[in-house]
Tab-separated table of C-alpha atoms and ligand atoms in Angstrom:
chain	number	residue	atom	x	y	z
A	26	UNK	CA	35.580	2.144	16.203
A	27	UNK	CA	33.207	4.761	16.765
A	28	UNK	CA	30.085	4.684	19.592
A	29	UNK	CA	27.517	5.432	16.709
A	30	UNK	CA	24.925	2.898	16.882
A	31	UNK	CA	23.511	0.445	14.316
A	32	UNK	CA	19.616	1.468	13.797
A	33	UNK	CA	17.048	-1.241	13.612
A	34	UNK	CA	13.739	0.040	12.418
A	35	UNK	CA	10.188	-1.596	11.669
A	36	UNK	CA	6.802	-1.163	11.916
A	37	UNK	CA	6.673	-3.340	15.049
A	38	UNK	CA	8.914	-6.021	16.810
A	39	UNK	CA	9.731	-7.895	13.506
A	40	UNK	CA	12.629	-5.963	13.531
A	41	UNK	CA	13.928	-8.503	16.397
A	42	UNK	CA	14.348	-11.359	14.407
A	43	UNK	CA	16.846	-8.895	12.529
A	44	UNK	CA	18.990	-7.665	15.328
A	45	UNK	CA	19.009	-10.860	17.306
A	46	UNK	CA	21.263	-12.204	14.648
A	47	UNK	CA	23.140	-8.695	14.127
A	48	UNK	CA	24.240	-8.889	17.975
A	49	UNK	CA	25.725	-12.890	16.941
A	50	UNK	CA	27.785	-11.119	14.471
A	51	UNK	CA	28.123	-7.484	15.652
A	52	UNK	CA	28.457	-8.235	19.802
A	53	UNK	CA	30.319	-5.052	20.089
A	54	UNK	CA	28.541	-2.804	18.376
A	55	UNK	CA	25.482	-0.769	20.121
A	56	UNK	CA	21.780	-0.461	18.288
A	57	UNK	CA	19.339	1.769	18.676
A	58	UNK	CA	15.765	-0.370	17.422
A	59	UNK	CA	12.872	1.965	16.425
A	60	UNK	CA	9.551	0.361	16.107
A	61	UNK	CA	7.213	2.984	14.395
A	62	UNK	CA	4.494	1.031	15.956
A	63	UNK	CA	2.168	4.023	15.856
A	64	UNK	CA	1.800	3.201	12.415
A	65	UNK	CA	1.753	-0.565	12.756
A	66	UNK	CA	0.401	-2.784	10.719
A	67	UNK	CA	2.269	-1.371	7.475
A	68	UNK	CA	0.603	-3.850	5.262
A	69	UNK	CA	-2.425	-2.092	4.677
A	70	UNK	CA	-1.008	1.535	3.896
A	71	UNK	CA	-1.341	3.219	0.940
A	72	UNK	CA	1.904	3.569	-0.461
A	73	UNK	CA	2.757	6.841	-0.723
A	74	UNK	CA	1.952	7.942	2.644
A	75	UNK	CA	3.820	5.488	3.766
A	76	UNK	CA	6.945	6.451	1.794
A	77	UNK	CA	6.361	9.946	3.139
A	78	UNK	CA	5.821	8.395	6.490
A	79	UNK	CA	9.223	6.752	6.973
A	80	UNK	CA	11.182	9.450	5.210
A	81	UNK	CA	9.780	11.554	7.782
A	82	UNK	CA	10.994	9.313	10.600
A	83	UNK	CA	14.233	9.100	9.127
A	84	UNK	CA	14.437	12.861	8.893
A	85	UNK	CA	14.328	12.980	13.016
A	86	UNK	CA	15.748	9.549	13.539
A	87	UNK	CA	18.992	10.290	11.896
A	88	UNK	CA	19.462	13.665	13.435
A	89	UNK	CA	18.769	12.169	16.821
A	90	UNK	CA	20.869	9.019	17.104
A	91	UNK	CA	23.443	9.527	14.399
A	92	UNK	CA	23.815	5.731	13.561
A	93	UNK	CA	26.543	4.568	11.461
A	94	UNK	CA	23.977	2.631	9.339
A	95	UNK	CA	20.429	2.054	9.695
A	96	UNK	CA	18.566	-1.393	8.851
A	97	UNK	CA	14.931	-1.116	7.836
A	98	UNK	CA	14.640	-4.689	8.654
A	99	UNK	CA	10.834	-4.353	6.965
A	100	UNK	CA	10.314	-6.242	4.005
A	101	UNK	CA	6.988	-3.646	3.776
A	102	UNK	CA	8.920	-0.638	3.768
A	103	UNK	CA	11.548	-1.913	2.288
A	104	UNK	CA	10.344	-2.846	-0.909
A	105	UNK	CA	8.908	0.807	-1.153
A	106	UNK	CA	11.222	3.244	0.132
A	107	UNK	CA	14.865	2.401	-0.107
A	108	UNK	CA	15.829	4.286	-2.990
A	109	UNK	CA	13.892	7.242	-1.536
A	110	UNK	CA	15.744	7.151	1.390
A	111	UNK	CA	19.298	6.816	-0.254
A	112	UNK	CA	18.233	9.599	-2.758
A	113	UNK	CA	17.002	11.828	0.669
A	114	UNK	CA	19.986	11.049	2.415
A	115	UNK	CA	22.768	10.568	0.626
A	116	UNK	CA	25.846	9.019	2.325
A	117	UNK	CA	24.383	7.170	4.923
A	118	UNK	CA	24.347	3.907	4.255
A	119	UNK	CA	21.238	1.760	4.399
A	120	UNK	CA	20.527	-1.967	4.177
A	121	UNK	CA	17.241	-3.030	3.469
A	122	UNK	CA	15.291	-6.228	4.160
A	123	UNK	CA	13.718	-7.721	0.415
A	124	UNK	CA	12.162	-10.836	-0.267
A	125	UNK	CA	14.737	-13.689	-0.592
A	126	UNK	CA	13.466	-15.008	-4.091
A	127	UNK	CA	16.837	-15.587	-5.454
A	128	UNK	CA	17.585	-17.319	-2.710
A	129	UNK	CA	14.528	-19.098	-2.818
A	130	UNK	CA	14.649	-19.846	-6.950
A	131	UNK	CA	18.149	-21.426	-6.422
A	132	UNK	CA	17.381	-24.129	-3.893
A	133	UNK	CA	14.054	-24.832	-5.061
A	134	UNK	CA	13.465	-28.489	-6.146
A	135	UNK	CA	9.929	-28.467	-7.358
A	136	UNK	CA	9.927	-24.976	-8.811
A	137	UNK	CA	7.048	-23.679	-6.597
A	138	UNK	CA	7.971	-21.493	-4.010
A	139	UNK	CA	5.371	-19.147	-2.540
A	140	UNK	CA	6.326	-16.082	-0.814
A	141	UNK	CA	4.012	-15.008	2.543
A	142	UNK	CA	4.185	-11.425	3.527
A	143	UNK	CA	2.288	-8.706	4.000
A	144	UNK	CA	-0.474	-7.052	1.888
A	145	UNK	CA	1.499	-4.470	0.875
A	146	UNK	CA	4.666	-6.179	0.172
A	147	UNK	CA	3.104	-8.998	-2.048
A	148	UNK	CA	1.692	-6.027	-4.443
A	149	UNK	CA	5.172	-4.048	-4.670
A	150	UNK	CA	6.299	-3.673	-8.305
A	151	UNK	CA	9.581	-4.597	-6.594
A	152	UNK	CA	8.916	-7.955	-5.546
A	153	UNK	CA	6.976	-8.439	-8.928
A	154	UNK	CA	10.607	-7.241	-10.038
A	155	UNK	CA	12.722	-9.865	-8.666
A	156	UNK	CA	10.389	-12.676	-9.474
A	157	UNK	CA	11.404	-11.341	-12.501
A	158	UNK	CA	14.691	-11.021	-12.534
A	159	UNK	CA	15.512	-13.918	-10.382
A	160	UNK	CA	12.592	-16.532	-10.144
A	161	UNK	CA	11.351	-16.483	-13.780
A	162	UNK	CA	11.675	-20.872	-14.226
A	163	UNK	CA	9.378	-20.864	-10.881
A	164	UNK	CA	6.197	-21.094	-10.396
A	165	UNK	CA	5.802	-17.957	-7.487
A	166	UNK	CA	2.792	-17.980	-5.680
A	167	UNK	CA	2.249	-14.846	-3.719
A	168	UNK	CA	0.494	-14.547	-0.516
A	169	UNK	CA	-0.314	-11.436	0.973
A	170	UNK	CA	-1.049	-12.422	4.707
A	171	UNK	CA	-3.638	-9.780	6.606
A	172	UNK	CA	-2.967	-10.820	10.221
A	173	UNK	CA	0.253	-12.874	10.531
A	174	UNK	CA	2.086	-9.917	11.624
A	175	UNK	CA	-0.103	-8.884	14.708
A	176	UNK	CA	-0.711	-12.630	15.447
A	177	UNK	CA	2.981	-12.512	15.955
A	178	UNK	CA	2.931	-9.432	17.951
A	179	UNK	CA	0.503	-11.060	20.227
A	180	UNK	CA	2.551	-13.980	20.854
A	181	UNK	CA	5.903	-12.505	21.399
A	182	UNK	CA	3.733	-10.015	24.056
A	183	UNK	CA	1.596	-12.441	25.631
A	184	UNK	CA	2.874	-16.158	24.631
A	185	UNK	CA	-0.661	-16.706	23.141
A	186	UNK	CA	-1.276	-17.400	19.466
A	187	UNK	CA	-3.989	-18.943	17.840
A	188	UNK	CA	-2.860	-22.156	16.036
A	189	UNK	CA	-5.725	-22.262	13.497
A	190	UNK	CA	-5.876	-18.752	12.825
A	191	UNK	CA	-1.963	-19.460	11.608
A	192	UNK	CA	-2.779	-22.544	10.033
A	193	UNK	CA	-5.487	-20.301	7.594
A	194	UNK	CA	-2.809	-17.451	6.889
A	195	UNK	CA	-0.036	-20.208	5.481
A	196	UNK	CA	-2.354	-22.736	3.947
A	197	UNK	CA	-2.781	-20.238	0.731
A	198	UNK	CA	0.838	-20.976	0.386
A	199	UNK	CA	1.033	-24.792	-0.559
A	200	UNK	CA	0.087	-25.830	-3.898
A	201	UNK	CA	0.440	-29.459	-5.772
A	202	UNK	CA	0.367	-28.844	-9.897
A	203	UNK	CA	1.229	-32.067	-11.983
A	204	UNK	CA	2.692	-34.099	-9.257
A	205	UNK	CA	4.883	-31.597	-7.735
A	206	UNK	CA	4.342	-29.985	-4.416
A	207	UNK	CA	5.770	-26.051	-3.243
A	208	UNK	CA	8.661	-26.560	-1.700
A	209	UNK	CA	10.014	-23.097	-0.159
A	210	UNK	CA	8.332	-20.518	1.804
A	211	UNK	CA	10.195	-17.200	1.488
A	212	UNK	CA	9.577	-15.276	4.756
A	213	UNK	CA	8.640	-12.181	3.458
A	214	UNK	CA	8.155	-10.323	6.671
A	215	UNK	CA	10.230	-9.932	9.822
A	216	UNK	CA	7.940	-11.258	11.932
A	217	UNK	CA	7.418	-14.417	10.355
A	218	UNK	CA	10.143	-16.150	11.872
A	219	UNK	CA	8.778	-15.727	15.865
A	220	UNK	CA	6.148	-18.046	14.417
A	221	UNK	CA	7.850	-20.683	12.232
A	222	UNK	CA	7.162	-23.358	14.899
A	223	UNK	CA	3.786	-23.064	14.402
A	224	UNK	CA	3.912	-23.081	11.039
A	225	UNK	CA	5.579	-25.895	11.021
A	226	UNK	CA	3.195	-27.585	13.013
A	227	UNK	CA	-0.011	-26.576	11.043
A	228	UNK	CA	1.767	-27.016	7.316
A	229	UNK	CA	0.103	-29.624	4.982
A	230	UNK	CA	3.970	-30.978	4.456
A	231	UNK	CA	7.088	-30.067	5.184
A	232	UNK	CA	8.896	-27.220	3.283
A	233	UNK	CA	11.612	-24.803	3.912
A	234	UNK	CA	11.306	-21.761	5.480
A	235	UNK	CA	13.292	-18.733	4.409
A	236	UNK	CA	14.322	-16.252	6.958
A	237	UNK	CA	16.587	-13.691	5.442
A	238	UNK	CA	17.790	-12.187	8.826
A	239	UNK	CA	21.046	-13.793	8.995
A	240	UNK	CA	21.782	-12.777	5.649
A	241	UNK	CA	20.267	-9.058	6.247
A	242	UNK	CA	22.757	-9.082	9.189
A	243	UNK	CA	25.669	-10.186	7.210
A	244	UNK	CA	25.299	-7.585	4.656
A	245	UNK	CA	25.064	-4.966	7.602
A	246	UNK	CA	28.375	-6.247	8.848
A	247	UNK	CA	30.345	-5.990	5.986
A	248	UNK	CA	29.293	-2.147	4.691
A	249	UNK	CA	30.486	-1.341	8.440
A	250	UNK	CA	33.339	-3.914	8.133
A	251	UNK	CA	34.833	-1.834	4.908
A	252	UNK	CA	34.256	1.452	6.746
A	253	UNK	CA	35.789	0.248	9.886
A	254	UNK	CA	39.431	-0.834	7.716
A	255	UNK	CA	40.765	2.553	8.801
A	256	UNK	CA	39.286	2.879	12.605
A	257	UNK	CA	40.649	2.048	16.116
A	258	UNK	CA	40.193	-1.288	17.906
A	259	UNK	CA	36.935	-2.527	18.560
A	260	UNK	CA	35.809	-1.569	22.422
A	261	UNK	CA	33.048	-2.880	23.907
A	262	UNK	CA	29.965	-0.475	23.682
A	263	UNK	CA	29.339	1.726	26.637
A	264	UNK	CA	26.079	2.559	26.625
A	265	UNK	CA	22.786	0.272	26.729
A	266	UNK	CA	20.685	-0.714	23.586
A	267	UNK	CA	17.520	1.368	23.057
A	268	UNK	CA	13.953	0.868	22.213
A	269	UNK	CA	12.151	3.467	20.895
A	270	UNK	CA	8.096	3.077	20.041
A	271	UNK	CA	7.052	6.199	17.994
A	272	UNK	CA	3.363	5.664	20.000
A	273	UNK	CA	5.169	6.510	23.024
A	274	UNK	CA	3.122	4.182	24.864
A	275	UNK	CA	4.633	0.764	25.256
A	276	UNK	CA	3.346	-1.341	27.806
A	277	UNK	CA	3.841	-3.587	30.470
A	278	UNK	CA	4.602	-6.616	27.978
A	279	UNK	CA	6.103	-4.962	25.510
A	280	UNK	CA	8.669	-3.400	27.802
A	281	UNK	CA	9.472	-6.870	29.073
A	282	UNK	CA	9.769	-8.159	25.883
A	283	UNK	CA	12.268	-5.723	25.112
A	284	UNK	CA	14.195	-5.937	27.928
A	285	UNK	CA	14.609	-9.944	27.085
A	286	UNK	CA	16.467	-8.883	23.944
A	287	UNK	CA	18.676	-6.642	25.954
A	288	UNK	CA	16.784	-3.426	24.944
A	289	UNK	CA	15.671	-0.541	27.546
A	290	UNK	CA	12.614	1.149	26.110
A	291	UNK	CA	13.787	4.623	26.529
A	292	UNK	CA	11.347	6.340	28.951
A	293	UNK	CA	11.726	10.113	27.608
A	294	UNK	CA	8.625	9.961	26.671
A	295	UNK	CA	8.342	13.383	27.042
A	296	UNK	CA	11.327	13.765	24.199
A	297	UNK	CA	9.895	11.331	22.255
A	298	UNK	CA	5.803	13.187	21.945
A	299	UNK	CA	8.080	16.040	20.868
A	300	UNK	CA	9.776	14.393	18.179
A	301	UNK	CA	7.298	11.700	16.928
A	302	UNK	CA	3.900	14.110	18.279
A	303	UNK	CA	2.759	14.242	14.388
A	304	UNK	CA	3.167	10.687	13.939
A	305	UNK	CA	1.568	9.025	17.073
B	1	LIG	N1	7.703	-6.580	9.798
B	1	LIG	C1	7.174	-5.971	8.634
B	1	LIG	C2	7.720	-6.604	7.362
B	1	LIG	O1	8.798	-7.170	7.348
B	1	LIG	C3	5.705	-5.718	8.479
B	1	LIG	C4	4.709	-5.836	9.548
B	1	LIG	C5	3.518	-4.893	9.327
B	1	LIG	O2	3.664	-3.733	9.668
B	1	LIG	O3	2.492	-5.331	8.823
B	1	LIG	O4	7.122	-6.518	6.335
Protein backbone atom coordinates (compact mmCIF):
# COMPACT_ATOMS: atom_id res chain seq x y z
CA UNK A 1 0.00 0.00 0.00
CA UNK A 2 1.11 3.35 -0.57
CA UNK A 3 1.76 6.26 2.41
CA UNK A 4 -0.70 8.68 0.52
CA UNK A 5 -3.18 9.79 2.91
CA UNK A 6 -7.00 9.72 2.93
CA UNK A 7 -8.21 13.60 2.96
CA UNK A 8 -11.04 14.58 5.20
CA UNK A 9 -12.31 18.02 4.42
CA UNK A 10 -15.22 20.33 5.84
CA UNK A 11 -16.09 23.54 6.67
CA UNK A 12 -15.41 22.85 10.37
CA UNK A 13 -15.05 19.75 12.72
CA UNK A 14 -18.14 17.92 11.23
CA UNK A 15 -15.78 16.27 9.26
CA UNK A 16 -14.95 14.14 12.60
CA UNK A 17 -17.93 12.30 12.79
CA UNK A 18 -16.68 11.12 9.20
CA UNK A 19 -13.19 9.99 9.92
CA UNK A 20 -13.87 8.62 13.35
CA UNK A 21 -15.63 5.82 11.62
CA UNK A 22 -13.04 5.77 8.55
CA UNK A 23 -10.15 4.97 11.21
CA UNK A 24 -12.80 1.73 12.53
CA UNK A 25 -12.55 0.57 9.05
CA UNK A 26 -9.33 2.05 7.58
CA UNK A 27 -6.88 1.69 11.01
CA UNK A 28 -3.96 1.55 8.75
CA UNK A 29 -4.38 4.05 6.57
CA UNK A 30 -3.10 7.81 7.42
CA UNK A 31 -5.57 11.10 6.88
CA UNK A 32 -4.85 14.32 6.45
CA UNK A 33 -8.42 16.38 7.81
CA UNK A 34 -8.74 19.96 6.42
CA UNK A 35 -11.25 22.11 8.07
CA UNK A 36 -11.65 25.28 5.82
CA UNK A 37 -12.88 26.88 8.92
CA UNK A 38 -11.96 30.32 7.62
CA UNK A 39 -14.93 30.02 5.69
CA UNK A 40 -17.10 28.33 8.29
CA UNK A 41 -20.39 28.34 8.53
CA UNK A 42 -20.96 27.13 4.76
CA UNK A 43 -24.66 27.29 5.11
CA UNK A 44 -25.11 30.74 4.41
CA UNK A 45 -22.80 31.13 1.21
CA UNK A 46 -23.85 32.01 -1.93
CA UNK A 47 -23.32 29.21 -4.05
CA UNK A 48 -21.10 29.97 -6.50
CA UNK A 49 -18.45 31.43 -4.49
CA UNK A 50 -18.53 28.71 -2.65
CA UNK A 51 -18.04 26.27 -5.54
CA UNK A 52 -15.15 28.51 -6.56
CA UNK A 53 -14.09 28.49 -2.98
CA UNK A 54 -13.48 24.76 -2.53
CA UNK A 55 -12.21 24.17 -6.03
CA UNK A 56 -9.69 26.56 -5.06
CA UNK A 57 -8.74 24.64 -1.92
CA UNK A 58 -8.62 21.58 -3.75
CA UNK A 59 -6.32 23.14 -6.31
CA UNK A 60 -3.52 23.58 -3.32
CA UNK A 61 -4.78 20.76 -1.19
CA UNK A 62 -4.17 18.13 -3.74
CA UNK A 63 -0.82 19.40 -4.82
CA UNK A 64 0.25 19.54 -1.21
CA UNK A 65 -0.74 16.24 0.38
CA UNK A 66 -1.24 14.02 -2.62
CA UNK A 67 -4.06 11.87 -0.99
CA UNK A 68 -5.15 8.77 -2.55
CA UNK A 69 -8.79 9.99 -2.22
CA UNK A 70 -10.29 12.87 -0.64
CA UNK A 71 -13.75 12.85 1.38
CA UNK A 72 -15.66 16.11 1.44
CA UNK A 73 -17.48 14.76 4.34
CA UNK A 74 -19.88 18.15 3.91
CA UNK A 75 -23.26 17.53 3.04
CA UNK A 76 -23.06 21.66 2.17
CA UNK A 77 -20.42 21.36 -0.23
CA UNK A 78 -21.21 18.34 -1.24
CA UNK A 79 -24.41 18.75 -2.69
CA UNK A 80 -22.82 21.70 -4.74
CA UNK A 81 -19.53 20.89 -5.93
CA UNK A 82 -18.81 17.26 -6.57
CA UNK A 83 -19.19 17.10 -10.13
CA UNK A 84 -17.09 20.28 -10.36
CA UNK A 85 -14.47 18.81 -8.65
CA UNK A 86 -14.41 15.41 -10.62
CA UNK A 87 -14.75 17.47 -13.90
CA UNK A 88 -11.52 19.83 -12.42
CA UNK A 89 -9.68 16.96 -11.46
CA UNK A 90 -10.11 14.16 -13.23
CA UNK A 91 -8.76 10.84 -11.85
CA UNK A 92 -8.74 11.44 -8.40
CA UNK A 93 -11.26 9.91 -6.86
CA UNK A 94 -13.72 11.66 -4.58
CA UNK A 95 -16.50 10.53 -2.24
CA UNK A 96 -18.92 12.88 -1.22
CA UNK A 97 -21.22 13.16 1.80
CA UNK A 98 -25.29 13.59 0.39
CA UNK A 99 -28.32 13.46 2.24
CA UNK A 100 -29.34 9.84 3.08
CA UNK A 101 -33.02 10.10 1.66
CA UNK A 102 -33.00 6.77 0.10
CA UNK A 103 -31.96 5.49 2.99
CA UNK A 104 -34.33 7.34 4.84
CA UNK A 105 -37.54 6.60 2.23
CA UNK A 106 -36.83 2.82 2.65
CA UNK A 107 -37.13 2.41 6.40
CA UNK A 108 -39.64 4.93 6.87
CA UNK A 109 -42.91 3.67 8.50
CA UNK A 110 -45.08 6.72 8.55
CA UNK A 111 -43.85 8.25 5.32
CA UNK A 112 -42.66 11.54 6.92
CA UNK A 113 -39.18 11.93 7.22
CA UNK A 114 -37.72 15.42 7.56
CA UNK A 115 -34.25 16.12 6.67
CA UNK A 116 -32.21 18.89 9.10
CA UNK A 117 -29.22 20.48 7.56
CA UNK A 118 -27.92 23.46 6.74
CA UNK A 119 -29.36 26.52 4.90
CA UNK A 120 -27.65 25.91 2.02
CA UNK A 121 -27.98 22.27 1.71
CA UNK A 122 -31.86 22.18 2.24
CA UNK A 123 -32.14 24.65 -0.98
CA UNK A 124 -29.70 22.49 -3.32
CA UNK A 125 -31.47 21.42 -6.53
CA UNK A 126 -29.63 18.21 -5.59
CA UNK A 127 -31.31 17.30 -2.55
CA UNK A 128 -34.64 18.56 -4.22
CA UNK A 129 -33.22 15.84 -6.76
CA UNK A 130 -33.14 12.84 -4.70
CA UNK A 131 -36.36 13.53 -2.92
CA UNK A 132 -37.16 13.05 -6.25
CA UNK A 133 -35.71 10.30 -7.36
CA UNK A 134 -35.77 8.37 -4.20
CA UNK A 135 -38.39 9.74 -1.62
CA UNK A 136 -41.28 10.61 -3.99
CA UNK A 137 -44.23 8.25 -1.69
CA UNK A 138 -42.86 10.51 1.39
CA UNK A 139 -43.91 13.24 2.75
CA UNK A 140 -40.13 15.25 3.06
CA UNK A 141 -40.09 18.02 5.22
CA UNK A 142 -37.00 20.09 4.87
CA UNK A 143 -35.34 22.00 7.52
CA UNK A 144 -32.68 24.27 6.90
CA UNK A 145 -31.08 24.71 10.46
CA UNK A 146 -29.13 28.36 10.93
CA UNK A 147 -27.10 27.53 14.05
CA UNK A 148 -26.94 23.75 14.68
CA UNK A 149 -23.63 23.59 13.16
CA UNK A 150 -21.75 26.22 15.38
CA UNK A 151 -23.85 25.06 18.41
CA UNK A 152 -22.01 21.89 17.72
CA UNK A 153 -18.74 23.51 17.29
CA UNK A 154 -19.18 25.05 20.63
CA UNK A 155 -19.81 21.92 22.35
CA UNK A 156 -17.22 19.69 20.93
CA UNK A 157 -14.70 22.95 21.93
CA UNK A 158 -15.99 23.81 25.18
CA UNK A 159 -18.52 20.88 26.40
CA UNK A 160 -21.23 23.64 26.59
CA UNK A 161 -24.38 23.61 24.48
CA UNK A 162 -27.49 25.17 24.98
CA UNK A 163 -30.30 22.55 25.33
CA UNK A 164 -33.18 24.85 24.30
CA UNK A 165 -31.48 26.57 21.67
CA UNK A 166 -31.23 22.71 20.16
CA UNK A 167 -34.55 21.88 21.13
CA UNK A 168 -35.82 25.15 18.67
CA UNK A 169 -33.46 24.07 15.66
CA UNK A 170 -35.08 20.24 15.59
CA UNK A 171 -38.60 21.00 16.65
CA UNK A 172 -39.35 22.32 12.85
CA UNK A 173 -38.65 18.76 12.07
CA UNK A 174 -41.62 16.74 13.69
CA UNK A 175 -44.89 16.86 12.13
CA UNK A 176 -48.30 14.73 12.90
CA UNK A 177 -50.72 14.80 9.50
CA UNK A 178 -53.82 12.39 9.73
CA UNK A 179 -52.70 10.34 12.60
CA UNK A 180 -49.26 9.68 11.58
CA UNK A 181 -46.21 11.14 13.17
CA UNK A 182 -42.39 11.79 11.21
CA UNK A 183 -40.56 9.11 11.88
CA UNK A 184 -36.81 9.64 10.50
CA UNK A 185 -34.51 12.46 10.80
CA UNK A 186 -31.91 12.35 8.01
CA UNK A 187 -28.74 14.01 9.39
CA UNK A 188 -28.02 16.19 6.77
CA UNK A 189 -24.88 17.71 8.12
CA UNK A 190 -21.71 16.28 9.64
CA UNK A 191 -22.01 17.83 12.63
CA UNK A 192 -25.27 16.70 13.57
CA UNK A 193 -24.29 13.60 15.03
CA UNK A 194 -21.86 15.27 18.07
CA UNK A 195 -25.31 16.41 19.16
CA UNK A 196 -27.79 13.53 18.72
CA UNK A 197 -27.95 13.07 22.53
CA UNK A 198 -29.40 16.15 22.89
CA UNK A 199 -31.63 15.80 20.39
CA UNK A 200 -32.77 13.02 21.67
CA UNK A 201 -33.42 14.47 24.83
CA UNK A 202 -35.35 17.63 23.62
CA UNK A 203 -37.44 15.60 20.67
CA UNK A 204 -41.30 15.69 21.02
CA UNK A 205 -41.02 11.61 20.42
CA UNK A 206 -38.75 9.34 19.55
CA UNK A 207 -37.53 8.94 15.90
CA UNK A 208 -34.53 7.72 14.13
CA UNK A 209 -31.68 9.51 13.48
CA UNK A 210 -29.72 9.10 10.28
CA UNK A 211 -26.04 9.53 10.34
CA UNK A 212 -24.57 8.62 7.02
CA UNK A 213 -20.88 8.49 8.26
CA UNK A 214 -20.52 4.88 8.50
CA UNK A 215 -21.85 4.48 5.20
CA UNK A 216 -19.68 7.59 3.75
CA UNK A 217 -16.76 5.59 5.26
CA UNK A 218 -17.66 2.37 3.70
CA UNK A 219 -17.88 3.73 0.30
CA UNK A 220 -14.34 5.36 0.91
CA UNK A 221 -13.03 1.93 1.73
CA UNK A 222 -14.03 0.12 -1.07
CA UNK A 223 -12.88 2.75 -4.12
CA UNK A 224 -9.39 2.33 -2.18
CA UNK A 225 -10.12 -1.41 -1.58
CA UNK A 226 -10.40 -1.97 -5.65
CA UNK A 227 -7.31 0.19 -6.18
CA UNK A 228 -5.37 -1.50 -3.54
CA UNK A 229 -6.10 -5.37 -5.45
CA UNK A 230 -2.72 -4.89 -7.11
CA UNK A 231 -0.52 -3.17 -4.11
CA UNK A 232 1.84 -4.52 -1.38
CA UNK A 233 0.76 -5.55 2.13
CA UNK A 234 -0.84 -3.21 4.26
CA UNK A 235 1.93 -1.51 6.82
CA UNK A 236 1.03 0.42 9.47
CA UNK A 237 1.21 4.24 8.65
CA UNK A 238 4.34 6.03 9.63
CA UNK A 239 3.60 9.29 9.99
CA UNK A 240 0.96 11.13 12.37
CA UNK A 241 -2.59 12.31 11.24
CA UNK A 242 -2.86 16.03 10.42
CA UNK A 243 -5.12 18.89 11.07
CA UNK A 244 -5.06 21.60 8.97
CA UNK A 245 -7.45 24.93 9.68
CA UNK A 246 -7.26 27.17 6.52
CA UNK A 247 -7.67 30.31 9.33
CA UNK A 248 -4.41 29.32 10.54
CA UNK A 249 -5.43 30.17 13.90
CA UNK A 250 -6.74 27.27 15.89
CA UNK A 251 -6.85 27.60 19.43
CA UNK A 252 -6.28 26.29 22.65
CA UNK A 253 -9.58 24.04 22.48
CA UNK A 254 -9.61 23.32 19.23
CA UNK A 255 -6.09 21.94 19.26
CA UNK A 256 -7.12 19.70 22.13
CA UNK A 257 -9.96 18.62 20.50
CA UNK A 258 -7.98 17.50 17.74
CA UNK A 259 -5.48 15.89 19.43
CA UNK A 260 -8.41 13.60 21.18
CA UNK A 261 -9.14 12.24 17.71
CA UNK A 262 -5.52 11.48 17.20
CA UNK A 263 -4.90 14.58 14.98
CA UNK A 264 -1.76 17.08 15.41
CA UNK A 265 -2.84 20.47 14.13
CA UNK A 266 0.09 21.08 11.97
CA UNK A 267 1.86 24.20 13.35
CA UNK A 268 3.48 25.54 9.92
CA UNK A 269 1.56 28.14 10.16
CA UNK A 270 3.86 30.01 8.39
CA UNK A 271 3.34 27.36 5.25
CA UNK A 272 -0.06 27.35 5.71
CA UNK A 273 -0.67 31.80 5.44
CA UNK A 274 1.28 31.05 2.26
CA UNK A 275 -0.91 28.61 0.84
CA UNK A 276 -4.41 29.45 2.26
CA UNK A 277 -3.29 33.66 2.68
CA UNK A 278 -6.27 34.46 0.04
CA UNK A 279 -8.66 32.41 1.80
CA UNK A 280 -8.21 33.26 5.57
N1 LIG B 1 -20.59 20.07 8.23
C1 LIG B 1 -21.19 20.74 7.14
C2 LIG B 1 -22.23 19.88 6.44
O1 LIG B 1 -22.18 18.66 6.49
C3 LIG B 1 -21.70 22.14 7.26
C4 LIG B 1 -21.44 23.04 8.39
C5 LIG B 1 -21.45 24.52 7.97
O2 LIG B 1 -20.44 24.95 7.46
O3 LIG B 1 -22.47 25.18 8.14
O4 LIG B 1 -23.10 20.37 5.79
Amino acid sequence: MTDRPILMFDSGIGGLTVLREARVLMPDRRFVYVADDAGFPYGAWEEPALRERVLALFADLLLRFDPEISVIACNTASTLVMEALRERFPGHPFVGTVPAIKPAAERTRSGLVSVLGTPGTVKRQYTRDLIKQWASKCHVRLVGSDNLAALAETYMRDGFVDEEAVRAETAPCFIEKDGARTDIVVLACTHYPFLVNRMRKTAPWPVDWLDPAEAIARRALSLLAVKQQASAPVTPPERADVAIFTSGKAEFTTRRLMQGFGLSVTDSAAEQSVSFASFA
